[in-house]
């Protein structure tokens, strides 16, 4: 019998709140963390909206200097900073801060990053032009995509798998799925897993705008700019942040009487084999990822009653994903709620799948399905679906089982099957 893997800790730094409690409250009440970008460097760009981390000392905001000295921040990339804070929250929430050598050996890290620090690369190149000695000795460590995982492992002395995933916008979901398999295959008893990204800068905004991926039609009304499944959607809104989950082998969690939020039941992944930036038009990659997650969980489509969609608010991607969900679910789709929380927090790139996995776990735990905000006129592909428009819905099932989709550039797809915990 394969090992059961449960979720015992959650940590989050996001545009809708920098604790799980505040972020979930914002999501479930239809709040919004998107605003207009300020500064002359953004004034000539087509997209001028983003979902940034709220900074400050107020509840739910992030005060980085509570966690790091200014001298430390010069040596660590912002994405790694966010992941260290989220990991601290998750480990403390799980009450798992291993001190014994065996416990440290049995605890691993799997935290990914979608994109490296482009600003630091540009600044370091300018420094080199002024002289070799102007280049920071921390330049290379700052831009390594595995450094978030490495720094968490180093900080807590964790000697289980030290693994990093970088699969564009599927990174966070792949990291959770890989960690799930590491526990099932007895590489670790506990895994610290998730993803992180901090790419809101003029170069990234310009690059994604050139790909025609970002929203450009709502610069004057930024809170309306991310609108999954809506007919007026015109691209995604970039977000930033990190989320970390503590996965644990069930018997290990029960033995130490840990709080259990939910369970990971299955993991599916696939490739489109189609295009660098666009999903395959027939949705085959998404279909395969969902079917493989169900197969891994030994479940049928009829067991699923909620899908937390990848749905970034792009015209092509949202439509293809809805078609794929219909294909997988068949006639049962009428019993399935489908929502995307990206209307509230934008698209966190490599941290999207893991942030949204936390919201899916909370939905499974609480029986409340988060809404798709800004859904004013549902697209044709969603007209016959329950897309949870603008207000949360009750999830009145004893066993609440969900799929969480994540897709990325390069045609990479991941799907997690998550549920509330039932003995």
CSV table of C-alpha atoms in Angstrom, one decimal:
chain,number,residue,atom,x,y,z
A,1,UNK,CA,0.0,0.0,0.0
A,2,UNK,CA,1.4,3.4,-1.0
A,3,UNK,CA,2.0,6.0,1.6
A,4,UNK,CA,-0.6,8.7,2.3
A,5,UNK,CA,0.7,12.3,2.2
A,6,UNK,CA,-0.9,15.1,4.1
A,7,UNK,CA,-0.5,18.8,4.4
A,8,UNK,CA,0.4,20.1,7.9
A,9,UNK,CA,1.7,23.6,7.4
A,10,UNK,CA,1.0,26.6,5.2
A,11,UNK,CA,2.9,29.8,4.6
A,12,UNK,CA,2.3,32.6,2.1
A,13,UNK,CA,3.5,36.0,0.9
A,14,UNK,CA,1.2,37.4,-1.8
A,15,UNK,CA,-0.5,40.5,-3.2
A,16,UNK,CA,-3.7,39.7,-1.3
A,17,UNK,CA,-2.0,39.3,2.0
A,18,UNK,CA,1.2,38.1,3.6
A,19,UNK,CA,-0.3,35.6,6.0
A,20,UNK,CA,-2.5,32.7,5.0
A,21,UNK,CA,-5.3,34.1,7.2
A,22,UNK,CA,-5.4,37.5,5.6
A,23,UNK,CA,-4.9,36.2,2.1
A,24,UNK,CA,-7.7,33.6,2.4
A,25,UNK,CA,-10.0,36.2,3.8
A,26,UNK,CA,-9.3,38.5,0.9
A,27,UNK,CA,-9.9,35.7,-1.6
A,28,UNK,CA,-13.0,34.3,-0.2
A,29,UNK,CA,-14.7,37.8,0.2
A,30,UNK,CA,-13.9,38.8,-3.4
A,31,UNK,CA,-11.1,41.2,-2.5
A,32,UNK,CA,-8.4,42.4,-5.0
A,33,UNK,CA,-4.7,43.1,-4.8
A,34,UNK,CA,-4.0,44.6,-8.2
A,35,UNK,CA,-3.0,48.2,-8.7
A,36,UNK,CA,-1.5,50.6,-11.2
A,37,UNK,CA,2.3,50.6,-11.6
A,38,UNK,CA,3.9,54.0,-10.7
A,39,UNK,CA,7.1,55.5,-12.0
A,40,UNK,CA,8.3,56.9,-15.2
A,41,UNK,CA,9.9,53.6,-16.2
A,42,UNK,CA,6.5,52.1,-16.7
A,43,UNK,CA,4.8,55.1,-18.4
A,44,UNK,CA,5.6,54.1,-22.0
A,45,UNK,CA,4.8,50.4,-21.6
A,46,UNK,CA,1.5,48.9,-22.9
A,47,UNK,CA,0.7,47.2,-19.6
A,48,UNK,CA,0.8,49.4,-16.5
A,49,UNK,CA,-0.9,47.2,-13.9
A,50,UNK,CA,0.5,44.5,-11.6
A,51,UNK,CA,-0.2,42.7,-8.3
A,52,UNK,CA,2.6,43.7,-5.9
A,53,UNK,CA,3.3,42.6,-2.3
A,54,UNK,CA,1.7,45.0,0.2
A,55,UNK,CA,4.5,46.4,2.3
A,56,UNK,CA,4.3,48.0,5.7
A,57,UNK,CA,3.5,47.2,9.3
A,58,UNK,CA,-0.3,46.8,9.0
A,59,UNK,CA,-1.9,43.4,9.5
A,60,UNK,CA,-1.3,41.2,6.4
A,61,UNK,CA,1.5,43.4,5.0
A,62,UNK,CA,5.1,42.5,4.8
A,63,UNK,CA,7.8,44.2,6.8
A,64,UNK,CA,10.9,42.7,5.3
A,65,UNK,CA,13.2,44.3,7.9
A,66,UNK,CA,11.5,42.2,10.6
A,67,UNK,CA,13.1,39.2,8.9
A,68,UNK,CA,16.3,40.4,7.3
A,69,UNK,CA,19.0,43.0,7.9
A,70,UNK,CA,19.7,45.4,5.0
A,71,UNK,CA,23.1,43.9,4.6
A,72,UNK,CA,21.5,40.4,4.0
A,73,UNK,CA,19.1,41.8,1.4
A,74,UNK,CA,22.0,42.8,-0.8
A,75,UNK,CA,23.1,39.2,-1.1
A,76,UNK,CA,19.7,37.5,-1.6
A,77,UNK,CA,17.3,37.8,-4.5
A,78,UNK,CA,13.9,39.2,-3.7
A,79,UNK,CA,12.2,35.9,-4.8
A,80,UNK,CA,14.4,34.0,-2.3
A,81,UNK,CA,13.6,36.5,0.4
A,82,UNK,CA,9.9,35.8,-0.1
A,83,UNK,CA,10.4,32.0,-0.1
A,84,UNK,CA,12.3,32.2,3.2
A,85,UNK,CA,9.5,34.1,4.8
A,86,UNK,CA,6.8,31.8,3.5
A,87,UNK,CA,8.9,28.8,4.6
A,88,UNK,CA,9.3,30.2,8.1
A,89,UNK,CA,5.5,30.7,8.4
A,90,UNK,CA,4.8,27.1,7.1
A,91,UNK,CA,7.3,25.4,9.4
A,92,UNK,CA,6.0,27.3,12.4
A,93,UNK,CA,2.4,26.6,11.4
A,94,UNK,CA,3.3,22.9,11.2
A,95,UNK,CA,5.2,23.0,14.4
A,96,UNK,CA,8.0,21.2,12.6
A,97,UNK,CA,11.4,22.8,13.3
A,98,UNK,CA,13.6,19.7,13.4
A,99,UNK,CA,16.5,19.7,15.9
A,100,UNK,CA,17.5,16.0,16.0
A,101,UNK,CA,19.9,14.7,13.3
A,102,UNK,CA,17.5,12.0,12.1
A,103,UNK,CA,14.6,14.5,11.7
A,104,UNK,CA,16.9,16.8,9.7
A,105,UNK,CA,17.9,13.9,7.5
A,106,UNK,CA,14.3,13.0,6.9
A,107,UNK,CA,13.2,16.5,6.0
A,108,UNK,CA,13.7,17.9,2.4
A,109,UNK,CA,13.1,21.0,0.4
A,110,UNK,CA,11.5,21.3,-3.1
A,111,UNK,CA,11.0,25.0,-3.9
A,112,UNK,CA,11.1,26.3,-7.5
A,113,UNK,CA,11.5,29.6,-9.2
A,114,UNK,CA,10.1,30.6,-12.6
A,115,UNK,CA,12.4,33.4,-13.5
A,116,UNK,CA,15.7,34.7,-12.1
A,117,UNK,CA,16.4,38.3,-11.0
A,118,UNK,CA,16.6,40.2,-14.3
A,119,UNK,CA,17.2,43.5,-12.6
A,120,UNK,CA,20.3,42.1,-10.9
A,121,UNK,CA,21.6,40.8,-14.2
A,122,UNK,CA,21.3,44.2,-15.8
A,123,UNK,CA,22.8,46.0,-12.8
A,124,UNK,CA,25.7,43.5,-12.7
A,125,UNK,CA,26.4,44.0,-16.4
A,126,UNK,CA,26.5,47.7,-15.9
A,127,UNK,CA,28.8,47.2,-12.9
A,128,UNK,CA,31.2,45.1,-15.0
A,129,UNK,CA,31.5,47.9,-17.5
A,130,UNK,CA,32.8,50.1,-14.7
A,131,UNK,CA,35.3,47.5,-13.6
A,132,UNK,CA,35.7,43.8,-12.7
A,133,UNK,CA,35.7,44.5,-8.9
A,134,UNK,CA,32.4,46.2,-9.2
A,135,UNK,CA,30.6,42.8,-9.7
A,136,UNK,CA,29.3,41.4,-6.5
A,137,UNK,CA,30.6,38.1,-5.4
A,138,UNK,CA,26.9,37.2,-4.7
A,139,UNK,CA,25.9,37.9,-8.3
A,140,UNK,CA,25.8,34.2,-9.4
A,141,UNK,CA,24.2,32.9,-6.2
A,142,UNK,CA,21.5,35.6,-6.5
A,143,UNK,CA,20.4,34.4,-10.0
A,144,UNK,CA,20.5,30.7,-9.5
A,145,UNK,CA,16.9,29.3,-9.7
A,146,UNK,CA,17.7,26.6,-7.0
A,147,UNK,CA,18.9,29.1,-4.5
A,148,UNK,CA,15.5,29.6,-2.8
A,149,UNK,CA,15.5,25.9,-2.0
A,150,UNK,CA,19.1,25.9,-1.0
A,151,UNK,CA,18.8,28.8,1.4
A,152,UNK,CA,15.8,27.2,3.1
A,153,UNK,CA,17.7,23.9,3.4
A,154,UNK,CA,20.8,25.8,4.8
A,155,UNK,CA,18.8,27.9,7.3
A,156,UNK,CA,17.1,24.9,8.9
A,157,UNK,CA,19.8,22.3,8.4
A,158,UNK,CA,17.6,20.1,6.3
A,159,UNK,CA,19.4,17.2,4.6
A,160,UNK,CA,16.6,15.4,2.8
A,161,UNK,CA,16.2,16.1,-0.9
A,162,UNK,CA,17.3,19.6,-1.9
A,163,UNK,CA,15.5,20.0,-5.2
A,164,UNK,CA,14.4,22.9,-7.4
A,165,UNK,CA,11.9,23.0,-10.2
A,166,UNK,CA,11.8,25.7,-13.0
A,167,UNK,CA,9.0,25.0,-15.3
A,168,UNK,CA,7.7,28.5,-16.0
A,169,UNK,CA,4.2,29.0,-14.6
A,170,UNK,CA,3.8,25.4,-13.7
A,171,UNK,CA,6.8,25.5,-11.3
A,172,UNK,CA,4.8,25.7,-8.0
A,173,UNK,CA,2.5,22.8,-8.8
A,174,UNK,CA,5.4,20.7,-10.1
A,175,UNK,CA,7.3,21.4,-6.9
A,176,UNK,CA,4.4,20.2,-4.8
A,177,UNK,CA,3.9,17.1,-7.0
A,178,UNK,CA,7.5,16.2,-6.9
A,179,UNK,CA,7.7,16.6,-3.1
A,180,UNK,CA,4.6,14.4,-2.9
A,181,UNK,CA,6.4,11.6,-4.8
A,182,UNK,CA,9.6,12.0,-2.8
A,183,UNK,CA,7.6,11.1,0.4
A,184,UNK,CA,5.7,8.3,-1.3
A,185,UNK,CA,9.0,6.9,-2.5
A,186,UNK,CA,10.5,7.2,1.0
A,187,UNK,CA,13.1,9.8,0.1
A,188,UNK,CA,11.8,11.9,3.0
A,189,UNK,CA,9.2,11.9,5.8
A,190,UNK,CA,8.6,15.7,5.5
A,191,UNK,CA,8.9,18.0,2.5
A,192,UNK,CA,9.0,21.8,2.5
A,193,UNK,CA,7.7,22.7,-1.0
A,194,UNK,CA,6.4,25.4,-3.2
A,195,UNK,CA,7.6,28.2,-5.5
A,196,UNK,CA,8.5,31.8,-5.6
A,197,UNK,CA,8.8,34.7,-8.1
A,198,UNK,CA,9.5,38.4,-8.0
A,199,UNK,CA,9.6,39.7,-11.6
A,200,UNK,CA,7.7,42.9,-11.5
A,201,UNK,CA,10.1,45.3,-13.2
A,202,UNK,CA,10.1,47.3,-16.5
A,203,UNK,CA,12.1,44.7,-18.4
A,204,UNK,CA,9.8,41.8,-17.5
A,205,UNK,CA,6.7,43.9,-18.2
A,206,UNK,CA,8.1,44.9,-21.5
A,207,UNK,CA,9.1,41.3,-22.4
A,208,UNK,CA,5.7,39.8,-21.6
A,209,UNK,CA,4.0,42.7,-23.3
A,210,UNK,CA,6.0,42.0,-26.5
A,211,UNK,CA,4.7,38.4,-26.2
A,212,UNK,CA,1.2,40.0,-26.2
A,213,UNK,CA,0.6,38.1,-23.0
A,214,UNK,CA,-0.3,40.9,-20.6
A,215,UNK,CA,-3.5,42.9,-20.1
A,216,UNK,CA,-3.3,46.4,-21.7
A,217,UNK,CA,-6.9,47.6,-21.8
A,218,UNK,CA,-7.5,48.3,-18.1
A,219,UNK,CA,-4.6,50.6,-17.1
A,220,UNK,CA,-7.1,53.1,-15.8
A,221,UNK,CA,-9.2,50.5,-13.9
A,222,UNK,CA,-6.5,48.1,-12.6
A,223,UNK,CA,-8.7,46.1,-10.3
A,224,UNK,CA,-10.8,45.1,-13.4
A,225,UNK,CA,-7.7,44.0,-15.4
A,226,UNK,CA,-7.5,40.3,-14.4
A,227,UNK,CA,-10.8,38.7,-15.4
A,228,UNK,CA,-10.6,34.9,-16.0
A,229,UNK,CA,-13.3,33.4,-18.2
A,230,UNK,CA,-14.8,36.9,-19.0
A,231,UNK,CA,-15.4,37.9,-22.6
A,232,UNK,CA,-13.4,41.1,-22.1
A,233,UNK,CA,-10.3,39.4,-20.8
A,234,UNK,CA,-7.2,40.6,-22.7
A,235,UNK,CA,-4.2,39.1,-21.0
A,236,UNK,CA,-2.8,38.3,-17.6
A,237,UNK,CA,-1.6,40.6,-14.8
A,238,UNK,CA,1.8,39.9,-13.3
A,239,UNK,CA,2.0,39.2,-9.6
A,240,UNK,CA,4.8,38.4,-7.2
A,241,UNK,CA,5.2,36.3,-4.0
A,242,UNK,CA,5.7,32.9,-2.6
A,243,UNK,CA,3.8,30.1,-1.0
A,244,UNK,CA,5.2,27.1,0.9
A,245,UNK,CA,3.4,23.9,2.0
A,246,UNK,CA,4.6,21.3,4.5
A,247,UNK,CA,3.9,17.8,3.2
A,248,UNK,CA,4.2,14.9,5.5
A,249,UNK,CA,3.8,11.2,5.6
A,250,UNK,CA,0.5,10.5,7.3
A,251,UNK,CA,1.8,8.2,10.1
A,252,UNK,CA,4.6,10.6,10.9
A,253,UNK,CA,2.0,13.4,11.2
A,254,UNK,CA,-0.3,11.4,13.3
A,255,UNK,CA,2.5,10.3,15.6
A,256,UNK,CA,3.4,13.8,16.5
A,257,UNK,CA,-0.3,14.9,16.6
A,258,UNK,CA,0.1,17.5,13.9
A,259,UNK,CA,-2.8,19.6,12.6
A,260,UNK,CA,-3.8,18.3,9.1
A,261,UNK,CA,-5.2,20.7,6.6
A,262,UNK,CA,-5.8,18.2,3.8
A,263,UNK,CA,-4.3,15.5,1.7
A,264,UNK,CA,-2.5,15.2,-1.7
A,265,UNK,CA,-4.1,12.3,-3.5
A,266,UNK,CA,-2.5,12.4,-7.0
A,267,UNK,CA,-0.1,14.2,-9.4
A,268,UNK,CA,-0.3,14.3,-13.2
A,269,UNK,CA,2.1,16.0,-15.6
A,270,UNK,CA,2.4,16.3,-19.4
A,271,UNK,CA,3.8,18.2,-22.3
A,272,UNK,CA,1.9,19.8,-25.1
A,273,UNK,CA,4.6,19.2,-27.7
A,274,UNK,CA,3.1,22.1,-29.6
A,275,UNK,CA,4.3,25.7,-29.2
A,276,UNK,CA,6.7,27.9,-27.1
A,277,UNK,CA,4.0,30.2,-25.6
A,278,UNK,CA,0.6,29.0,-26.6
A,279,UNK,CA,-1.2,25.9,-25.3
A,280,UNK,CA,-2.1,23.2,-27.8
A,281,UNK,CA,-5.4,24.1,-29.4
A,282,UNK,CA,-7.0,20.8,-28.7
A,283,UNK,CA,-6.1,21.0,-25.0
A,284,UNK,CA,-4.5,17.6,-25.2
A,285,UNK,CA,-1.7,18.5,-22.7
A,286,UNK,CA,-4.1,19.8,-20.1
A,287,UNK,CA,-6.4,16.8,-20.6
A,288,UNK,CA,-3.5,14.4,-20.1
A,289,UNK,CA,-2.3,16.1,-17.0
A,290,UNK,CA,-5.8,15.9,-15.4
A,291,UNK,CA,-6.3,12.3,-16.4
A,292,UNK,CA,-2.9,11.3,-15.1
A,293,UNK,CA,-3.6,13.0,-11.7
A,294,UNK,CA,-6.9,11.1,-11.5
A,295,UNK,CA,-5.2,7.9,-12.4
A,296,UNK,CA,-2.5,8.5,-9.8
A,297,UNK,CA,-5.1,9.1,-7.2
A,298,UNK,CA,-7.1,6.0,-8.3
A,299,UNK,CA,-10.2,8.2,-8.8
A,300,UNK,CA,-12.8,8.8,-11.5
A,301,UNK,CA,-13.9,12.2,-12.9
A,302,UNK,CA,-17.2,11.7,-10.9
A,303,UNK,CA,-15.2,12.0,-7.7
A,304,UNK,CA,-14.2,15.6,-8.5
A,305,UNK,CA,-16.5,18.5,-7.6
A,306,UNK,CA,-14.1,21.5,-7.8
A,307,UNK,CA,-11.4,22.5,-10.3
A,308,UNK,CA,-9.1,25.4,-9.4
A,309,UNK,CA,-8.2,26.5,-12.9
A,310,UNK,CA,-4.9,27.8,-14.1
A,311,UNK,CA,-7.0,30.4,-16.1
A,312,UNK,CA,-4.7,33.4,-16.3
A,313,UNK,CA,-7.2,35.7,-18.1
A,314,UNK,CA,-5.7,35.2,-21.6
A,315,UNK,CA,-8.2,34.9,-24.5
A,316,UNK,CA,-6.7,31.6,-25.8
A,317,UNK,CA,-5.6,29.9,-22.6
A,318,UNK,CA,-8.8,30.2,-20.6
A,319,UNK,CA,-11.0,28.9,-23.4
A,320,UNK,CA,-8.8,25.9,-24.1
A,321,UNK,CA,-8.7,25.0,-20.4
A,322,UNK,CA,-12.4,25.1,-20.1
A,323,UNK,CA,-12.8,22.8,-23.1
A,324,UNK,CA,-10.2,20.4,-21.6
A,325,UNK,CA,-12.1,20.3,-18.3
A,326,UNK,CA,-15.3,19.5,-20.1
A,327,UNK,CA,-13.5,16.7,-22.0
A,328,UNK,CA,-12.2,15.2,-18.9
A,329,UNK,CA,-15.3,15.5,-16.8
A,330,UNK,CA,-17.8,14.5,-19.5
A,331,UNK,CA,-21.5,14.7,-18.3
A,332,UNK,CA,-20.3,15.1,-14.7
A,333,UNK,CA,-19.1,18.6,-15.5
A,334,UNK,CA,-22.6,19.9,-14.5
A,335,UNK,CA,-21.7,18.9,-10.9
A,336,UNK,CA,-18.3,20.6,-10.9
A,337,UNK,CA,-17.5,24.1,-9.8
A,338,UNK,CA,-14.6,25.8,-11.7
A,339,UNK,CA,-13.0,29.0,-10.5
A,340,UNK,CA,-9.8,31.0,-10.8
A,341,UNK,CA,-8.5,33.2,-8.0
A,342,UNK,CA,-6.2,35.1,-10.4
A,343,UNK,CA,-8.7,37.9,-10.8
A,344,UNK,CA,-7.7,38.9,-7.2
A,345,UNK,CA,-4.0,38.3,-7.2
A,346,UNK,CA,-2.9,38.2,-10.8
A,347,UNK,CA,-0.5,35.6,-12.2
A,348,UNK,CA,2.4,34.9,-9.9
A,349,UNK,CA,4.3,33.0,-12.6
A,350,UNK,CA,6.5,30.4,-10.9
A,351,UNK,CA,4.6,30.9,-7.6
A,352,UNK,CA,1.1,30.6,-9.2
A,353,UNK,CA,0.5,26.9,-8.7
A,354,UNK,CA,1.6,26.8,-5.1
A,355,UNK,CA,-0.3,30.0,-4.0
A,356,UNK,CA,-3.4,28.6,-5.7
A,357,UNK,CA,-2.8,25.2,-4.2
A,358,UNK,CA,-3.0,26.8,-0.8
A,359,UNK,CA,-6.4,28.4,-1.7
A,360,UNK,CA,-7.5,25.0,-3.0
A,361,UNK,CA,-6.5,23.3,0.2
A,362,UNK,CA,-8.4,25.9,2.2
A,363,UNK,CA,-11.4,25.3,0.1
A,364,UNK,CA,-11.2,21.6,0.7
A,365,UNK,CA,-10.8,22.3,4.5
A,366,UNK,CA,-13.5,24.9,5.0
A,367,UNK,CA,-16.1,23.9,2.4
A,368,UNK,CA,-16.0,27.3,0.8
A,369,UNK,CA,-15.2,27.6,-2.9
A,370,UNK,CA,-13.4,30.9,-3.8
A,371,UNK,CA,-15.0,33.1,-6.5
A,372,UNK,CA,-13.8,34.1,-9.9
A,373,UNK,CA,-14.0,37.9,-9.6
A,374,UNK,CA,-14.5,40.3,-12.5
A,375,UNK,CA,-16.5,37.7,-14.2
A,376,UNK,CA,-19.2,39.9,-15.7
A,377,UNK,CA,-20.0,38.3,-19.0
A,378,UNK,CA,-18.8,34.7,-19.2
A,379,UNK,CA,-17.1,33.5,-22.4
A,380,UNK,CA,-18.9,31.1,-24.7
A,381,UNK,CA,-16.8,28.1,-23.5
A,382,UNK,CA,-18.0,28.7,-19.9
A,383,UNK,CA,-21.7,29.5,-20.4
A,384,UNK,CA,-22.8,26.0,-19.4
A,385,UNK,CA,-20.4,25.7,-16.5
A,386,UNK,CA,-20.5,26.9,-12.8
A,387,UNK,CA,-17.6,29.3,-12.9
A,388,UNK,CA,-18.3,30.7,-9.4
A,389,UNK,CA,-18.9,34.2,-10.6
A,390,UNK,CA,-17.9,37.0,-8.1
A,391,UNK,CA,-19.2,35.3,-4.9
A,392,UNK,CA,-18.0,32.3,-3.0
A,393,UNK,CA,-20.1,29.2,-3.0
A,394,UNK,CA,-20.7,26.5,-0.3
A,395,UNK,CA,-19.1,23.1,-1.1
A,396,UNK,CA,-21.6,20.8,0.6
A,397,UNK,CA,-19.8,17.5,0.2
A,398,UNK,CA,-18.4,15.3,3.0
A,399,UNK,CA,-15.4,14.3,0.9
A,400,UNK,CA,-14.3,17.4,-1.0
A,401,UNK,CA,-11.9,16.5,-3.8
A,402,UNK,CA,-10.4,19.0,-6.2
A,403,UNK,CA,-8.0,19.3,-9.1
A,404,UNK,CA,-5.5,22.1,-9.3
A,405,UNK,CA,-4.2,22.9,-12.8
A,406,UNK,CA,-1.0,24.8,-13.7
A,407,UNK,CA,0.4,25.3,-17.2
A,408,UNK,CA,3.5,27.0,-18.4
A,409,UNK,CA,5.4,28.3,-21.4
A,410,UNK,CA,7.2,25.5,-23.3
A,411,UNK,CA,4.0,23.5,-23.1
A,412,UNK,CA,4.5,22.1,-19.6
A,413,UNK,CA,1.5,21.1,-17.6
A,414,UNK,CA,0.9,19.9,-14.0
A,415,UNK,CA,-2.2,18.9,-12.1
A,416,UNK,CA,-2.6,18.1,-8.4
A,417,UNK,CA,-5.5,16.2,-6.9
A,418,UNK,CA,-6.2,17.6,-3.4
A,419,UNK,CA,-8.8,16.8,-0.7
A,420,UNK,CA,-9.9,17.5,2.8
A,421,UNK,CA,-8.5,14.9,5.3
A,422,UNK,CA,-10.6,11.9,6.1
A,423,UNK,CA,-9.2,9.1,8.2
